[in-house]
Amino acid sequence: MTRVRLSVAERREELLRAAVEQIEARGVAAVRIADVASALGVSNALVLYHFATKEKLVAAAFAHAAEGDLGHLRRILGRRTTALRRLRAAVRWYAPTGQAKGWRLWIEGWAAALREPALREVTRDLDRQWKAAIAEVIAEGVAANEFRCPDPTGTALRLTALLDGLAVQLTSYPGAVSRARAQQWVDETLARELGLEREALTASAR
C-alpha cells in the first residue's frame, strides 16, 4: 500500500502518537524503536532519523502527551465562570476517577524518570505547570472572596499529591479503594483546603 507523503511535522506527530500507544501497551522498559516502526509500517531508520535514540523518542512522546493534557486543563481553567467551578471541574477531570490522561502511561513515566534524565525533566515540567495552574485559579478565588486559602501553592501541591497517589492505588492495585471512595476523599480534601463545607462543592457544580 502506498503511504501518503507527510511533512516533517506531520511525520513526527504520527511517530509520537504511535510511541505513546506502544508505551501504554508495553511499558517504557520493554518498548523498542522497532515496535513503533512496525506499528506504522515504516523503517527503524526513519524513527531514528527523527529522534536519534529510544530515550529521546520516549521523552518526546511523554512531552507530546503532556501538551495535550495541559491544553485541556487550560481550557477548563479558562472558562468564564467562578474560580470555584473551574477549580472543581479541573480536579474532577484530573482525578483518577475522571476523564484525564491515561494514568498507566504516567505511572510508567514516573518510574522510568528515576533513571532517565530527559524523561525526568519532562515529567518535572508537567508537574510544575499543573501545580502553577491550580495555584493560580485558587489565588483568583481567594481574591474574589469565594473561599479562603492562605497558601495556594501549598494547597496545589497537597492536592496533586493526593490525586497522584490515588491514581497509583486505583491503577496498580485494583480493589484497594473504590472509585466512589476516592472521589469522596478528593472532594473532602478540596473543601477542607478552601475552608468550605463539602456541600458547597456540589452546589458549585449546578
mmCIF file of C-alpha atoms in Angstrom:
data_model
loop_
_atom_site.group_PDB
_atom_site.id
_atom_site.type_symbol
_atom_site.label_atom_id
_atom_site.label_comp_id
_atom_site.label_asym_id
_atom_site.label_seq_id
_atom_site.Cartn_x
_atom_site.Cartn_y
_atom_site.Cartn_z
ATOM 1 C CA MET A 1 0.000 0.000 0.000
ATOM 2 C CA THR A 2 1.366 3.425 -0.962
ATOM 3 C CA ARG A 3 1.875 5.708 2.040
ATOM 4 C CA VAL A 4 0.931 9.372 1.849
ATOM 5 C CA ARG A 5 3.979 11.629 1.932
ATOM 6 C CA LEU A 6 3.937 13.585 5.178
ATOM 7 C CA SER A 7 5.672 16.791 6.170
ATOM 8 C CA VAL A 8 8.346 16.607 8.858
ATOM 9 C CA ALA A 9 5.918 17.952 11.478
ATOM 10 C CA GLU A 10 3.191 15.509 10.454
ATOM 11 C CA ARG A 11 5.612 12.583 10.496
ATOM 12 C CA ARG A 12 6.848 13.495 13.982
ATOM 13 C CA GLU A 13 3.241 13.756 15.172
ATOM 14 C CA GLU A 14 2.478 10.323 13.758
ATOM 15 C CA LEU A 15 5.563 8.793 15.352
ATOM 16 C CA LEU A 16 4.812 10.362 18.726
ATOM 17 C CA ARG A 17 1.238 9.105 18.745
ATOM 18 C CA ALA A 18 2.446 5.623 17.906
ATOM 19 C CA ALA A 19 5.127 5.820 20.599
ATOM 20 C CA VAL A 20 2.550 6.776 23.236
ATOM 21 C CA GLU A 21 0.363 3.835 22.217
ATOM 22 C CA GLN A 22 3.300 1.418 22.340
ATOM 23 C CA ILE A 23 4.448 2.694 25.743
ATOM 24 C CA GLU A 24 0.935 2.252 27.113
ATOM 25 C CA ALA A 25 0.795 -1.295 25.728
ATOM 26 C CA ARG A 26 4.334 -2.488 26.532
ATOM 27 C CA GLY A 27 5.800 -0.172 29.165
ATOM 28 C CA VAL A 28 8.814 2.125 28.886
ATOM 29 C CA ALA A 29 11.397 -0.565 29.608
ATOM 30 C CA ALA A 30 10.078 -3.046 27.051
ATOM 31 C CA VAL A 31 9.156 -0.753 24.176
ATOM 32 C CA ARG A 32 11.597 -0.704 21.246
ATOM 33 C CA ILE A 33 12.195 1.535 18.265
ATOM 34 C CA ALA A 34 11.162 -1.482 16.187
ATOM 35 C CA ASP A 35 7.753 -1.598 17.904
ATOM 36 C CA VAL A 36 6.981 1.983 16.928
ATOM 37 C CA ALA A 37 8.255 1.468 13.386
ATOM 38 C CA SER A 38 6.270 -1.741 12.958
ATOM 39 C CA ALA A 39 3.054 -0.126 14.203
ATOM 40 C CA LEU A 40 3.294 2.403 11.373
ATOM 41 C CA GLY A 41 4.828 0.194 8.733
ATOM 42 C CA VAL A 42 7.998 2.283 8.479
ATOM 43 C CA SER A 43 11.681 1.512 8.967
ATOM 44 C CA ASN A 44 13.638 1.745 12.200
ATOM 45 C CA ALA A 45 15.921 4.180 10.392
ATOM 46 C CA LEU A 46 13.041 6.620 9.833
ATOM 47 C CA VAL A 47 12.216 6.665 13.549
ATOM 48 C CA LEU A 48 15.879 7.169 14.419
ATOM 49 C CA TYR A 49 16.190 9.939 11.823
ATOM 50 C CA HIS A 50 13.598 11.972 13.761
ATOM 51 C CA PHE A 51 14.571 11.061 17.335
ATOM 52 C CA ALA A 52 18.125 9.591 17.247
ATOM 53 C CA THR A 53 17.651 7.319 20.289
ATOM 54 C CA LYS A 54 14.932 5.444 22.095
ATOM 55 C CA GLU A 55 15.433 7.693 25.135
ATOM 56 C CA LYS A 56 14.786 10.823 23.077
ATOM 57 C CA LEU A 57 11.723 9.242 21.457
ATOM 58 C CA VAL A 58 10.260 8.267 24.842
ATOM 59 C CA ALA A 59 10.878 11.720 26.341
ATOM 60 C CA ALA A 60 9.303 13.385 23.294
ATOM 61 C CA ALA A 61 6.315 11.023 23.466
ATOM 62 C CA PHE A 62 5.648 11.969 27.080
ATOM 63 C CA ALA A 63 6.034 15.664 26.249
ATOM 64 C CA HIS A 64 3.505 15.179 23.456
ATOM 65 C CA ALA A 65 1.025 13.538 25.829
ATOM 66 C CA ALA A 66 1.641 16.261 28.414
ATOM 67 C CA GLU A 67 0.905 19.028 25.918
ATOM 68 C CA GLY A 68 -2.498 17.512 25.247
ATOM 69 C CA ASP A 69 -3.306 17.278 28.956
ATOM 70 C CA LEU A 70 -2.121 20.798 29.702
ATOM 71 C CA GLY A 71 -4.097 22.183 26.782
ATOM 72 C CA HIS A 72 -7.270 20.604 28.128
ATOM 73 C CA LEU A 73 -6.515 21.845 31.638
ATOM 74 C CA ARG A 74 -6.078 25.400 30.382
ATOM 75 C CA ARG A 75 -9.385 25.216 28.521
ATOM 76 C CA ILE A 76 -11.145 24.158 31.721
ATOM 77 C CA LEU A 77 -9.493 26.888 33.782
ATOM 78 C CA GLY A 78 -10.173 29.484 31.078
ATOM 79 C CA ARG A 79 -13.958 29.093 31.209
ATOM 80 C CA ARG A 80 -15.993 32.193 32.011
ATOM 81 C CA THR A 81 -17.342 31.136 35.379
ATOM 82 C CA THR A 82 -16.341 31.284 39.041
ATOM 83 C CA ALA A 83 -12.914 30.182 40.201
ATOM 84 C CA LEU A 84 -14.536 27.536 42.405
ATOM 85 C CA ARG A 85 -16.403 25.953 39.493
ATOM 86 C CA ARG A 86 -13.286 25.994 37.323
ATOM 87 C CA LEU A 87 -11.161 24.515 40.099
ATOM 88 C CA ARG A 88 -13.634 21.754 40.881
ATOM 89 C CA ALA A 89 -14.021 20.910 37.183
ATOM 90 C CA ALA A 90 -10.244 20.711 36.759
ATOM 91 C CA VAL A 91 -9.805 18.489 39.808
ATOM 92 C CA ARG A 92 -12.687 16.234 38.746
ATOM 93 C CA TRP A 93 -11.196 15.876 35.269
ATOM 94 C CA TYR A 94 -7.647 15.230 36.524
ATOM 95 C CA ALA A 95 -8.651 12.842 39.306
ATOM 96 C CA PRO A 96 -8.101 9.115 38.639
ATOM 97 C CA THR A 97 -11.890 8.761 38.634
ATOM 98 C CA GLY A 98 -12.210 11.390 35.885
ATOM 99 C CA GLN A 99 -11.511 11.635 32.157
ATOM 100 C CA ALA A 100 -7.907 12.835 32.186
ATOM 101 C CA LYS A 101 -4.740 11.281 30.850
ATOM 102 C CA GLY A 102 -4.053 7.572 30.809
ATOM 103 C CA TRP A 103 -2.721 7.022 34.307
ATOM 104 C CA ARG A 104 -0.935 3.822 33.341
ATOM 105 C CA LEU A 105 1.205 5.852 30.933
ATOM 106 C CA TRP A 106 2.168 8.372 33.604
ATOM 107 C CA ILE A 107 2.911 5.814 36.276
ATOM 108 C CA GLU A 108 5.255 4.197 33.752
ATOM 109 C CA GLY A 109 6.804 7.609 33.135
ATOM 110 C CA TRP A 110 7.381 8.378 36.798
ATOM 111 C CA ALA A 111 9.125 5.042 37.312
ATOM 112 C CA ALA A 112 11.334 5.394 34.228
ATOM 113 C CA ALA A 113 12.172 9.015 35.102
ATOM 114 C CA LEU A 114 14.181 7.767 38.083
ATOM 115 C CA ARG A 115 16.769 6.505 35.585
ATOM 116 C CA GLU A 116 16.245 8.713 32.520
ATOM 117 C CA PRO A 117 17.261 12.394 32.925
ATOM 118 C CA ALA A 118 15.454 13.554 29.750
ATOM 119 C CA LEU A 119 12.200 11.930 30.828
ATOM 120 C CA ARG A 120 12.636 13.238 34.366
ATOM 121 C CA GLU A 121 12.769 16.787 33.020
ATOM 122 C CA VAL A 122 9.576 16.256 31.012
ATOM 123 C CA THR A 123 7.609 14.862 33.957
ATOM 124 C CA ARG A 124 9.002 17.537 36.281
ATOM 125 C CA ASP A 125 7.965 20.302 33.877
ATOM 126 C CA LEU A 126 4.453 18.880 33.562
ATOM 127 C CA ASP A 127 4.198 18.712 37.342
ATOM 128 C CA ARG A 128 5.345 22.342 37.701
ATOM 129 C CA GLN A 129 2.888 23.620 35.102
ATOM 130 C CA TRP A 130 -0.050 21.694 36.574
ATOM 131 C CA LYS A 131 0.626 22.943 40.097
ATOM 132 C CA ALA A 132 1.113 26.528 38.875
ATOM 133 C CA ALA A 133 -2.206 26.471 37.002
ATOM 134 C CA ILE A 134 -4.078 25.149 40.044
ATOM 135 C CA ALA A 135 -2.397 27.616 42.396
ATOM 136 C CA GLU A 136 -3.312 30.482 40.057
ATOM 137 C CA VAL A 137 -7.030 29.676 39.972
ATOM 138 C CA ILE A 138 -7.040 29.206 43.767
ATOM 139 C CA ALA A 139 -5.475 32.655 44.146
ATOM 140 C CA GLU A 140 -8.176 34.077 41.863
ATOM 141 C CA GLY A 141 -10.864 32.554 44.063
ATOM 142 C CA VAL A 142 -9.268 33.992 47.196
ATOM 143 C CA ALA A 143 -9.077 37.446 45.591
ATOM 144 C CA ALA A 144 -12.765 37.206 44.647
ATOM 145 C CA ASN A 145 -13.696 36.163 48.223
ATOM 146 C CA GLU A 146 -15.117 32.859 47.003
ATOM 147 C CA PHE A 147 -13.182 30.892 49.617
ATOM 148 C CA ARG A 148 -10.220 31.126 51.988
ATOM 149 C CA CYS A 149 -6.780 29.704 51.327
ATOM 150 C CA PRO A 150 -3.684 31.277 52.906
ATOM 151 C CA ASP A 151 -1.261 29.212 50.788
ATOM 152 C CA PRO A 152 -2.469 28.463 47.216
ATOM 153 C CA THR A 153 0.896 26.978 46.245
ATOM 154 C CA GLY A 154 0.907 24.588 49.195
ATOM 155 C CA THR A 155 -2.699 23.619 48.536
ATOM 156 C CA ALA A 156 -1.897 22.862 44.894
ATOM 157 C CA LEU A 157 0.993 20.634 45.965
ATOM 158 C CA ARG A 158 -1.024 18.725 48.569
ATOM 159 C CA LEU A 159 -3.981 18.310 46.235
ATOM 160 C CA THR A 160 -1.948 16.969 43.327
ATOM 161 C CA ALA A 161 -0.016 14.663 45.651
ATOM 162 C CA LEU A 162 -3.328 13.154 46.773
ATOM 163 C CA LEU A 163 -4.579 12.787 43.191
ATOM 164 C CA ASP A 164 -1.340 11.189 42.007
ATOM 165 C CA GLY A 165 -1.270 8.805 44.967
ATOM 166 C CA LEU A 166 -4.867 7.727 44.423
ATOM 167 C CA ALA A 167 -4.092 7.188 40.743
ATOM 168 C CA VAL A 168 -1.375 4.711 41.716
ATOM 169 C CA GLN A 169 -3.751 2.868 44.051
ATOM 170 C CA LEU A 170 -6.600 2.664 41.547
ATOM 171 C CA THR A 171 -4.391 1.779 38.579
ATOM 172 C CA SER A 172 -1.832 -0.542 40.144
ATOM 173 C CA TYR A 173 -3.907 -2.167 42.878
ATOM 174 C CA PRO A 174 -7.473 -2.740 41.634
ATOM 175 C CA GLY A 175 -9.869 -3.091 44.543
ATOM 176 C CA ALA A 176 -7.601 -1.319 47.038
ATOM 177 C CA VAL A 177 -10.038 1.592 47.130
ATOM 178 C CA SER A 178 -13.314 2.141 45.328
ATOM 179 C CA ARG A 179 -13.711 4.941 42.781
ATOM 180 C CA ALA A 180 -16.576 6.388 44.831
ATOM 181 C CA ARG A 181 -14.463 6.490 47.999
ATOM 182 C CA ALA A 182 -11.543 8.038 46.152
ATOM 183 C CA GLN A 183 -13.776 10.782 44.749
ATOM 184 C CA GLN A 184 -15.202 11.398 48.210
ATOM 185 C CA TRP A 185 -11.693 11.875 49.626
ATOM 186 C CA VAL A 186 -10.789 14.267 46.818
ATOM 187 C CA ASP A 187 -13.910 16.372 47.410
ATOM 188 C CA GLU A 188 -13.370 16.404 51.167
ATOM 189 C CA THR A 189 -9.729 17.429 50.764
ATOM 190 C CA LEU A 190 -10.553 20.213 48.316
ATOM 191 C CA ALA A 191 -13.302 21.573 50.562
ATOM 192 C CA ARG A 192 -11.050 21.465 53.629
ATOM 193 C CA GLU A 193 -8.207 23.234 51.819
ATOM 194 C CA LEU A 194 -10.580 26.021 50.749
ATOM 195 C CA GLY A 195 -12.315 26.414 54.115
ATOM 196 C CA LEU A 196 -15.637 25.232 52.693
ATOM 197 C CA GLU A 197 -18.209 22.593 53.503
ATOM 198 C CA ARG A 198 -18.235 19.693 51.058
ATOM 199 C CA GLU A 199 -21.815 20.603 50.087
ATOM 200 C CA ALA A 200 -20.514 23.893 48.704
ATOM 201 C CA LEU A 201 -18.549 21.968 46.082
ATOM 202 C CA THR A 202 -21.681 20.122 44.979
ATOM 203 C CA ALA A 203 -23.575 23.383 44.806
ATOM 204 C CA SER A 204 -20.808 24.931 42.683
ATOM 205 C CA ALA A 205 -21.361 22.302 40.008
ATOM 206 C CA ARG A 206 -25.011 23.272 39.456
#
